[in-house]
mmCIF file of C-alpha atoms and ligand atoms in Angstrom:
data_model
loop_
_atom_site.group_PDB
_atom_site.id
_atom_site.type_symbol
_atom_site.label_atom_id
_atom_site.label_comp_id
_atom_site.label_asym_id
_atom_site.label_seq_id
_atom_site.Cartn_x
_atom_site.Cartn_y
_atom_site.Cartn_z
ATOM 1 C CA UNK A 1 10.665 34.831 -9.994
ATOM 2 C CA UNK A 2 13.914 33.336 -11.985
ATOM 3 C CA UNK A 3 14.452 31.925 -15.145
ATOM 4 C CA UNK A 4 16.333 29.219 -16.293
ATOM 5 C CA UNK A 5 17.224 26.280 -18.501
ATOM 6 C CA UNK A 6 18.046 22.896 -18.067
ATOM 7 C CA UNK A 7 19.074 19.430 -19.287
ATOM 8 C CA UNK A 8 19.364 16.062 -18.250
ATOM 9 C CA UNK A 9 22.843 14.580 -18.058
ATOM 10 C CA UNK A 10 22.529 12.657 -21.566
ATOM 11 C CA UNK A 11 20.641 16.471 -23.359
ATOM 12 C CA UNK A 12 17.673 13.921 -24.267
ATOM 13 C CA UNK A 13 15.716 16.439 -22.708
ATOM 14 C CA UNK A 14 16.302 20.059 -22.125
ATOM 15 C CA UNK A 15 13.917 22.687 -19.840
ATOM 16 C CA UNK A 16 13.100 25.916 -20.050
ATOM 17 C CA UNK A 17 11.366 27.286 -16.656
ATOM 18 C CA UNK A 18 10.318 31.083 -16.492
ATOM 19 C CA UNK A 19 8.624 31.557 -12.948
ATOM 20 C CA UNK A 20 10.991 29.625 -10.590
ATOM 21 C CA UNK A 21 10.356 30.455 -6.983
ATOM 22 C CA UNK A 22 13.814 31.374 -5.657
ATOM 23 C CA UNK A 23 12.960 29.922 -2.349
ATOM 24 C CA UNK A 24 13.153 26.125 -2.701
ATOM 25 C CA UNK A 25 11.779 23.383 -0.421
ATOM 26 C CA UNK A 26 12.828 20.124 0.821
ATOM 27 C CA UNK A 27 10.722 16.952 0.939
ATOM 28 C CA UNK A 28 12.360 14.146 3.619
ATOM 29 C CA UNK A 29 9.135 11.947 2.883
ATOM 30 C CA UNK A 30 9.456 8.153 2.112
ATOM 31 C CA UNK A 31 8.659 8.376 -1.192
ATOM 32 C CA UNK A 32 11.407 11.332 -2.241
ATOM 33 C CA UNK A 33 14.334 9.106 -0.301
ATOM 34 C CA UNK A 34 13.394 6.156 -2.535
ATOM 35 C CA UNK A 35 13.090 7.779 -5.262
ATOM 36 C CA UNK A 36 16.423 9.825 -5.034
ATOM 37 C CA UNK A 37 18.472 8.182 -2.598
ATOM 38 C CA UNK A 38 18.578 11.473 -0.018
ATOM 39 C CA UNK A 39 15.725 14.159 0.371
ATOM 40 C CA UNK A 40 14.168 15.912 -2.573
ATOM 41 C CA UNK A 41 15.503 19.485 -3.421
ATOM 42 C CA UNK A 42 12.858 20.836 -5.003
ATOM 43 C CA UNK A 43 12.058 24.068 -6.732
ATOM 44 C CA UNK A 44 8.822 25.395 -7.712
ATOM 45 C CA UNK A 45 8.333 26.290 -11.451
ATOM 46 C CA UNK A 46 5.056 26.571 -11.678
ATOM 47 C CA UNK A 47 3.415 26.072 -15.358
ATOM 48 C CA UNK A 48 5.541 27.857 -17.431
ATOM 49 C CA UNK A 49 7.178 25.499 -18.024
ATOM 50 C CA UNK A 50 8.413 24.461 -21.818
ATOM 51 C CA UNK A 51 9.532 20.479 -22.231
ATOM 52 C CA UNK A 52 11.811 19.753 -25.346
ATOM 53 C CA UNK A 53 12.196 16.105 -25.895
ATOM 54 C CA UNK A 54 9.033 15.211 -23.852
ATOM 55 C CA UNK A 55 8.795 11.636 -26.029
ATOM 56 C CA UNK A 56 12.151 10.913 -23.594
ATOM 57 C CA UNK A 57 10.787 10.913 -20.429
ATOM 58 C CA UNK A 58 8.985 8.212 -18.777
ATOM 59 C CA UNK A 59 6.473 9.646 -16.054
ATOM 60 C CA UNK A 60 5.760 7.109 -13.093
ATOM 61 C CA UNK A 61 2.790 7.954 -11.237
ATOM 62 C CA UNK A 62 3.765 8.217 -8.093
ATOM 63 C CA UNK A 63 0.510 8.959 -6.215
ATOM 64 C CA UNK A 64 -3.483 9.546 -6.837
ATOM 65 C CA UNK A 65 -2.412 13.449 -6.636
ATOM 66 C CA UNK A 66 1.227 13.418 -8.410
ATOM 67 C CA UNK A 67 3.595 12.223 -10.811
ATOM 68 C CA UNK A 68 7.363 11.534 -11.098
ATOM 69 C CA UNK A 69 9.146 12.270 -14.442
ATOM 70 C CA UNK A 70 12.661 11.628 -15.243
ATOM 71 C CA UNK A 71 14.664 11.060 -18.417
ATOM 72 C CA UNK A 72 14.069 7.085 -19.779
ATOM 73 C CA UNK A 73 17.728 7.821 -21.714
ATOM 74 C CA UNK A 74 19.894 8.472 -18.627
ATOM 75 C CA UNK A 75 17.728 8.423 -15.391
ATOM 76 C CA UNK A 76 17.995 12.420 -14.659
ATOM 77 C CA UNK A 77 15.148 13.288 -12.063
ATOM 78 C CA UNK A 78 13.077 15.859 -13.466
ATOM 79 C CA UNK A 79 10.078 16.525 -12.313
ATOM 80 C CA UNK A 80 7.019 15.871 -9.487
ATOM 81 C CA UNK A 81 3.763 17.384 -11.072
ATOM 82 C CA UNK A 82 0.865 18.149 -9.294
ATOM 83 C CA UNK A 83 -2.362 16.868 -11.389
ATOM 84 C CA UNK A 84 -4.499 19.073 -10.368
ATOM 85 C CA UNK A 85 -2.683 21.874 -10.901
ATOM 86 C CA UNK A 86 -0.313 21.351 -13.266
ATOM 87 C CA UNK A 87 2.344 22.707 -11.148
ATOM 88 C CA UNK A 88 5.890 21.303 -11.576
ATOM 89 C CA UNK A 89 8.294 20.802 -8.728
ATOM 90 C CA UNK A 90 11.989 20.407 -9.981
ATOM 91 C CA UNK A 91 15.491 19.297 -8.686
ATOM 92 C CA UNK A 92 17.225 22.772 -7.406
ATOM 93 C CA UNK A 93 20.265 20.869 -8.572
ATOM 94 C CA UNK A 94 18.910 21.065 -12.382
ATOM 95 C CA UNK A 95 19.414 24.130 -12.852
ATOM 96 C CA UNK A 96 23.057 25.659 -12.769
ATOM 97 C CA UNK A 97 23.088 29.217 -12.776
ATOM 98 C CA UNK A 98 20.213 29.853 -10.344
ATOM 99 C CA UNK A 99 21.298 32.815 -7.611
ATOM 100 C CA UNK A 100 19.816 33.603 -4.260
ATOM 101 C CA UNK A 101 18.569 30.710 -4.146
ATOM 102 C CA UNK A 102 16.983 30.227 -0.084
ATOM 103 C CA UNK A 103 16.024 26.917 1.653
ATOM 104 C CA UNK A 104 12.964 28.154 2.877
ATOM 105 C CA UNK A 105 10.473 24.751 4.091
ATOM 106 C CA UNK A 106 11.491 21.160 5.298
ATOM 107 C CA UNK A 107 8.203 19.171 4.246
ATOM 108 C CA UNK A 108 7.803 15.352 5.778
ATOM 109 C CA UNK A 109 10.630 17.060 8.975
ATOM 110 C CA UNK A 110 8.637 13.537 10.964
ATOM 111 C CA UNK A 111 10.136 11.727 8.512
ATOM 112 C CA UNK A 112 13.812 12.643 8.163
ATOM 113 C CA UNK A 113 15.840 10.137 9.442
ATOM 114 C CA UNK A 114 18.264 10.233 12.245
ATOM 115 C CA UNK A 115 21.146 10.134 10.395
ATOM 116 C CA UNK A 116 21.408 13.500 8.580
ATOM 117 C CA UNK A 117 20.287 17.388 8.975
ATOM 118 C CA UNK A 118 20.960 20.556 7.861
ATOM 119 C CA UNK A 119 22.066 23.404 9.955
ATOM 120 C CA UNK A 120 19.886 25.661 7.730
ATOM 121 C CA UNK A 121 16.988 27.296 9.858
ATOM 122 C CA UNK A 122 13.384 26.901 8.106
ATOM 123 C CA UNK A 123 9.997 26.726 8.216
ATOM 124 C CA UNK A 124 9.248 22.959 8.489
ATOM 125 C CA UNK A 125 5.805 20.663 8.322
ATOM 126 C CA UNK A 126 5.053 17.597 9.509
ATOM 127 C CA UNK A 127 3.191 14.359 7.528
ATOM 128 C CA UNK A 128 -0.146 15.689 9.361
ATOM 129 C CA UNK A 129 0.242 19.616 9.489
ATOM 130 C CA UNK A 130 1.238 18.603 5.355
ATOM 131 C CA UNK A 131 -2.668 16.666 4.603
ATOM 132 C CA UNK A 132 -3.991 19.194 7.026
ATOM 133 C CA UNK A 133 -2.976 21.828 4.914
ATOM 134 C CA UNK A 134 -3.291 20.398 1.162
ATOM 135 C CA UNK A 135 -6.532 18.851 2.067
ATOM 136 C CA UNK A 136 -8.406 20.817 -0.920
ATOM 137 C CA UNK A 137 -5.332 20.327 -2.824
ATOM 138 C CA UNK A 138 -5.157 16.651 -3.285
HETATM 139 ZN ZN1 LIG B 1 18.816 12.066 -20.251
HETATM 140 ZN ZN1 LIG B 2 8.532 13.869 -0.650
#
């Protein structure tokens, strides 16, 4: 597990994340490519997670499961939180002094579109193998 800070571009809110997974996933869904223009490069934090300048963000909830956060001062993507959990998900890109970092999963891989893909080799789930999986987790 890593540690690491970060900020949004405008420093209206800064992170400090203490159990990052070093091997990061990427979500092609629907919902990610709206929301970020390309897929979502995402990094498991976990919980421990500390949020300075929480009264900043604006969370949009983006499903009955899981919520979006991002800064309401400059538009920085920073989070997807599982409810139940309280796990956060963050931008890989966040954080800039991360090392051995690996793209390990593709999640949504049905619903990347045709015109991209990464020459990385991965473990990858489709939209069903996904809600056959997180079933209990949702
Ligand atoms: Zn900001
Ligand atoms: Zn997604």
């Amino acid at each position: 597990m890593l540690s690491s800070t970060a900020s949004c571009l405008c420093g209206s809110v800064k992170i400090t994340a203490s159990e990052i997974n070093p091997k990061f996933s990427v979500c092609h869904c629907d919902s990610c490519r709206t929301w970020g223009g390309a897929p979502f490069f995402a990094v498991q934090c976990g919980t421990a997670v500390e949020i300075e300048g929480g009264e900043n963000i604006k969370v949009y909830e983006s499903s009955s499961w899981a919520s979006r956060g991002f800064c309401s001062e400059c538009g920085t993507h920073l989070f997807y939180k599982l409810k139940k959990s309280g796990e956060y998900n963050m931008p890989v890109g966040l954080f800039q002094n991360l090392k051995e970092l690996e793209m390990d999963m593709q999640y949504f891989s049905d619903q990347r579109p045709d015109y991209y893909c990464f020459l990385n080799e991965t473990k990858e789930m489709t939209k069903a193998e996904i809600l056959e999986y997180f079933a209990d987790q949702v």
